[in-house]
């Protein structure tokens, strides 16, 4: 709620009354005069006046509820103004669905992982798991939903998930690719040394698991020349040995200084920034996400390409409070009016807002449900929408997998060149921010297929 509404000056525009709030009927000491509120908040409140007659004063709880509603309208309306759901990645990218990463293995270096159903059902496509912290690679840890599991789970599923929990709707561009999961961190920042340890393991085991692509959605320690960075040098070695290395550039584009850190500063890496397509298929609506960008300290253009970095559908980590809240919101959203309160009662303790709002009039309960869905970025009980170049990078990795399916003989250099040559520039955006533009999977696969046929 705006600070001015909560300030000590509120007493000048409020009154003490024994009457219930004219909107929700709740009894408390403080009433706020509707005409004293900011015009946009007052308009939202008055739009519900037919529920309680002439609306002159309301309680502070209702002001907070509708202030939150207004905030969600302002920040999320762009997602839903053309459709009532977040678009799946293959659709928004116009991917060629004949190619699904079949026969290609992608390795993911990340803080932690979970064996999500979108990777394991009906066929388990996790071919290997390694943790740099454990002497033995105990895959039972993939069943544990600890605080480090969500990020790597999301990046791997964004690239290679088959949408099992959405009947195939929220699948990645490479839903038939196999994955190797390499845990290189726990929570927060992942140091260069740990990323390097994971990449070294991939190099040692790439032939064993037939790894062709590595996705690294993690930034390094600090800005430095690739000549002085052992991590960048390892990336260069990996590419020389035939691995396609795809890296997120980071999300510091709105901050003073916006350096691209190792490993994304490596010359041979495919470094990926973020596109904001406003959840639309209309190319005219394309803009930039707040990605970091170069030139690097070595004068290299980074990122080379961009991919969706916001409004990206990703799985919710099961058996967590976030999953419980998403399940409750989704169940309430689909329920009849008569079932709302029984559902809240059956989920007591999951969400304080719903517990406290149980006896509100149904229209206000519906308003709260919408707010909670938007505040949690909830798509359904199993998916939410996320942002960050961490998720733009695996989208590019999934496109590379489809290119290799079309032409397994492609070298890392050829894959990078094709992605650059087929990228689509976003008008009015500086080259420094977008590189060669938005990755175009259909065009990239067509050229890869043409090279395979010798044309």
mmCIF file of N, CA and C in Angstrom, residues 155-204:
data_model
loop_
_atom_site.group_PDB
_atom_site.id
_atom_site.type_symbol
_atom_site.label_atom_id
_atom_site.label_comp_id
_atom_site.label_asym_id
_atom_site.label_seq_id
_atom_site.Cartn_x
_atom_site.Cartn_y
_atom_site.Cartn_z
ATOM 1 N N UNK A 155 16.016 -24.270 -14.998
ATOM 2 C CA UNK A 155 16.785 -24.086 -16.231
ATOM 3 C C UNK A 155 16.750 -25.334 -17.097
ATOM 4 N N UNK A 156 16.864 -26.507 -16.465
ATOM 5 C CA UNK A 156 16.863 -27.746 -17.249
ATOM 6 C C UNK A 156 15.496 -28.023 -17.861
ATOM 7 N N UNK A 157 14.435 -27.735 -17.118
ATOM 8 C CA UNK A 157 13.088 -27.983 -17.634
ATOM 9 C C UNK A 157 12.708 -26.942 -18.688
ATOM 10 N N UNK A 158 13.130 -25.693 -18.519
ATOM 11 C CA UNK A 158 12.866 -24.677 -19.545
ATOM 12 C C UNK A 158 13.427 -25.120 -20.888
ATOM 13 N N UNK A 159 14.591 -25.758 -20.869
ATOM 14 C CA UNK A 159 15.209 -26.209 -22.118
ATOM 15 C C UNK A 159 14.612 -27.512 -22.616
ATOM 16 N N UNK A 160 14.505 -28.496 -21.730
ATOM 17 C CA UNK A 160 14.254 -29.874 -22.174
ATOM 18 C C UNK A 160 13.013 -30.508 -21.561
ATOM 19 N N UNK A 161 12.224 -29.753 -20.812
ATOM 20 C CA UNK A 161 11.010 -30.324 -20.246
ATOM 21 C C UNK A 161 10.001 -30.669 -21.325
ATOM 22 N N UNK A 162 9.259 -31.752 -21.101
ATOM 23 C CA UNK A 162 8.262 -32.176 -22.098
ATOM 24 C C UNK A 162 6.844 -31.754 -21.738
ATOM 25 N N UNK A 163 6.704 -30.930 -20.668
ATOM 26 C CA UNK A 163 5.381 -30.458 -20.291
ATOM 27 C C UNK A 163 4.472 -31.551 -19.766
ATOM 28 N N UNK A 164 5.042 -32.571 -19.161
ATOM 29 C CA UNK A 164 4.243 -33.719 -18.699
ATOM 30 C C UNK A 164 3.110 -33.280 -17.773
ATOM 31 N N UNK A 165 3.376 -32.311 -16.894
ATOM 32 C CA UNK A 165 2.363 -31.882 -15.927
ATOM 33 C C UNK A 165 1.408 -30.843 -16.497
ATOM 34 N N UNK A 166 1.558 -30.499 -17.763
ATOM 35 C CA UNK A 166 0.631 -29.571 -18.418
ATOM 36 C C UNK A 166 0.080 -30.179 -19.706
ATOM 37 N N UNK A 167 0.083 -31.500 -19.773
ATOM 38 C CA UNK A 167 -0.372 -32.213 -20.979
ATOM 39 C C UNK A 167 0.403 -31.755 -22.219
ATOM 40 N N UNK A 168 1.678 -31.438 -22.013
ATOM 41 C CA UNK A 168 2.553 -31.066 -23.120
ATOM 42 C C UNK A 168 2.534 -29.596 -23.480
ATOM 43 N N UNK A 169 1.702 -28.788 -22.825
ATOM 44 C CA UNK A 169 1.551 -27.390 -23.219
ATOM 45 C C UNK A 169 2.813 -26.582 -22.899
ATOM 46 N N UNK A 170 3.286 -26.666 -21.658
ATOM 47 C CA UNK A 170 4.465 -25.899 -21.254
ATOM 48 C C UNK A 170 5.731 -26.750 -21.382
ATOM 49 N N UNK A 171 6.027 -27.144 -22.606
ATOM 50 C CA UNK A 171 7.244 -27.899 -22.878
ATOM 51 C C UNK A 171 8.330 -26.944 -23.376
ATOM 52 N N UNK A 172 9.572 -27.430 -23.344
ATOM 53 C CA UNK A 172 10.674 -26.666 -23.899
ATOM 54 C C UNK A 172 10.799 -26.902 -25.390
ATOM 55 N N UNK A 173 11.774 -26.256 -25.998
ATOM 56 C CA UNK A 173 11.993 -26.417 -27.436
ATOM 57 C C UNK A 173 12.662 -27.751 -27.734
ATOM 58 N N UNK A 174 13.348 -28.341 -26.741
ATOM 59 C CA UNK A 174 14.015 -29.643 -26.943
ATOM 60 C C UNK A 174 13.466 -30.680 -25.969
ATOM 61 N N UNK A 175 12.175 -31.032 -26.066
ATOM 62 C CA UNK A 175 11.562 -31.916 -25.067
ATOM 63 C C UNK A 175 11.978 -33.374 -25.157
ATOM 64 N N UNK A 176 12.746 -33.730 -26.191
ATOM 65 C CA UNK A 176 13.246 -35.105 -26.289
ATOM 66 C C UNK A 176 14.746 -35.210 -26.007
ATOM 67 N N UNK A 177 15.377 -34.077 -25.708
ATOM 68 C CA UNK A 177 16.811 -34.102 -25.404
ATOM 69 C C UNK A 177 17.056 -34.820 -24.082
ATOM 70 N N UNK A 178 18.228 -35.423 -23.963
ATOM 71 C CA UNK A 178 18.660 -35.997 -22.698
ATOM 72 C C UNK A 178 19.458 -34.946 -21.935
ATOM 73 N N UNK A 179 19.504 -35.100 -20.612
ATOM 74 C CA UNK A 179 20.172 -34.083 -19.797
ATOM 75 C C UNK A 179 21.155 -34.722 -18.830
ATOM 76 N N UNK A 180 22.231 -33.997 -18.584
ATOM 77 C CA UNK A 180 23.203 -34.324 -17.542
ATOM 78 C C UNK A 180 23.182 -33.152 -16.570
ATOM 79 N N UNK A 181 23.000 -33.419 -15.302
ATOM 80 C CA UNK A 181 22.845 -32.382 -14.286
ATOM 81 C C UNK A 181 24.080 -32.328 -13.401
ATOM 82 N N UNK A 182 24.704 -31.160 -13.345
ATOM 83 C CA UNK A 182 25.956 -31.007 -12.603
ATOM 84 C C UNK A 182 25.784 -29.911 -11.554
ATOM 85 N N UNK A 183 25.781 -30.305 -10.319
ATOM 86 C CA UNK A 183 25.593 -29.365 -9.208
ATOM 87 C C UNK A 183 26.923 -28.692 -8.878
ATOM 88 N N UNK A 184 26.962 -27.358 -9.031
ATOM 89 C CA UNK A 184 28.205 -26.629 -8.793
ATOM 90 C C UNK A 184 28.054 -25.567 -7.701
ATOM 91 N N UNK A 185 26.878 -25.478 -7.083
ATOM 92 C CA UNK A 185 26.668 -24.484 -6.038
ATOM 93 C C UNK A 185 25.605 -24.945 -5.078
ATOM 94 N N UNK A 186 25.375 -24.112 -4.074
ATOM 95 C CA UNK A 186 24.311 -24.410 -3.122
ATOM 96 C C UNK A 186 23.267 -23.302 -3.182
ATOM 97 N N UNK A 187 23.549 -22.165 -2.611
ATOM 98 C CA UNK A 187 22.650 -21.023 -2.733
ATOM 99 C C UNK A 187 23.478 -19.778 -2.988
ATOM 100 N N UNK A 188 22.853 -18.774 -3.603
ATOM 101 C CA UNK A 188 23.536 -17.513 -3.839
ATOM 102 C C UNK A 188 24.588 -17.613 -4.930
ATOM 103 N N UNK A 189 25.593 -16.769 -4.791
ATOM 104 C CA UNK A 189 26.654 -16.669 -5.799
ATOM 105 C C UNK A 189 27.443 -17.975 -5.910
ATOM 106 N N UNK A 190 27.754 -18.346 -7.151
ATOM 107 C CA UNK A 190 28.573 -19.539 -7.401
ATOM 108 C C UNK A 190 29.950 -19.084 -7.880
ATOM 109 N N UNK A 191 31.010 -19.355 -7.142
ATOM 110 C CA UNK A 191 32.345 -18.875 -7.512
ATOM 111 C C UNK A 191 32.861 -19.503 -8.809
ATOM 112 N N UNK A 192 33.781 -18.797 -9.458
ATOM 113 C CA UNK A 192 34.437 -19.294 -10.670
ATOM 114 C C UNK A 192 34.984 -20.697 -10.488
ATOM 115 N N UNK A 193 35.636 -20.909 -9.350
ATOM 116 C CA UNK A 193 36.314 -22.189 -9.118
ATOM 117 C C UNK A 193 35.322 -23.351 -9.169
ATOM 118 N N UNK A 194 34.126 -23.147 -8.604
ATOM 119 C CA UNK A 194 33.133 -24.217 -8.576
ATOM 120 C C UNK A 194 32.537 -24.459 -9.963
ATOM 121 N N UNK A 195 32.292 -23.381 -10.707
ATOM 122 C CA UNK A 195 31.812 -23.550 -12.081
ATOM 123 C C UNK A 195 32.851 -24.301 -12.895
ATOM 124 N N UNK A 196 34.119 -23.923 -12.679
ATOM 125 C CA UNK A 196 35.205 -24.576 -13.398
ATOM 126 C C UNK A 196 35.309 -26.054 -13.067
ATOM 127 N N UNK A 197 35.086 -26.408 -11.798
ATOM 128 C CA UNK A 197 35.137 -27.822 -11.404
ATOM 129 C C UNK A 197 34.051 -28.620 -12.115
ATOM 130 N N UNK A 198 32.867 -28.023 -12.214
ATOM 131 C CA UNK A 198 31.779 -28.700 -12.908
ATOM 132 C C UNK A 198 32.060 -28.861 -14.386
ATOM 133 N N UNK A 199 32.610 -27.818 -15.006
ATOM 134 C CA UNK A 199 32.916 -27.887 -16.430
ATOM 135 C C UNK A 199 34.027 -28.896 -16.695
ATOM 136 N N UNK A 200 34.988 -28.974 -15.779
ATOM 137 C CA UNK A 200 36.052 -29.965 -15.943
ATOM 138 C C UNK A 200 35.486 -31.382 -15.889
ATOM 139 N N UNK A 201 34.515 -31.618 -15.003
ATOM 140 C CA UNK A 201 33.879 -32.937 -14.944
ATOM 141 C C UNK A 201 33.167 -33.234 -16.264
ATOM 142 N N UNK A 202 32.491 -32.235 -16.814
ATOM 143 C CA UNK A 202 31.812 -32.429 -18.099
ATOM 144 C C UNK A 202 32.820 -32.809 -19.179
ATOM 145 N N UNK A 203 33.954 -32.121 -19.206
ATOM 146 C CA UNK A 203 34.986 -32.442 -20.200
ATOM 147 C C UNK A 203 35.490 -33.873 -20.035
ATOM 148 N N UNK A 204 35.654 -34.283 -18.782
ATOM 149 C CA UNK A 204 36.156 -35.635 -18.530
ATOM 150 C C UNK A 204 35.134 -36.710 -18.893
#
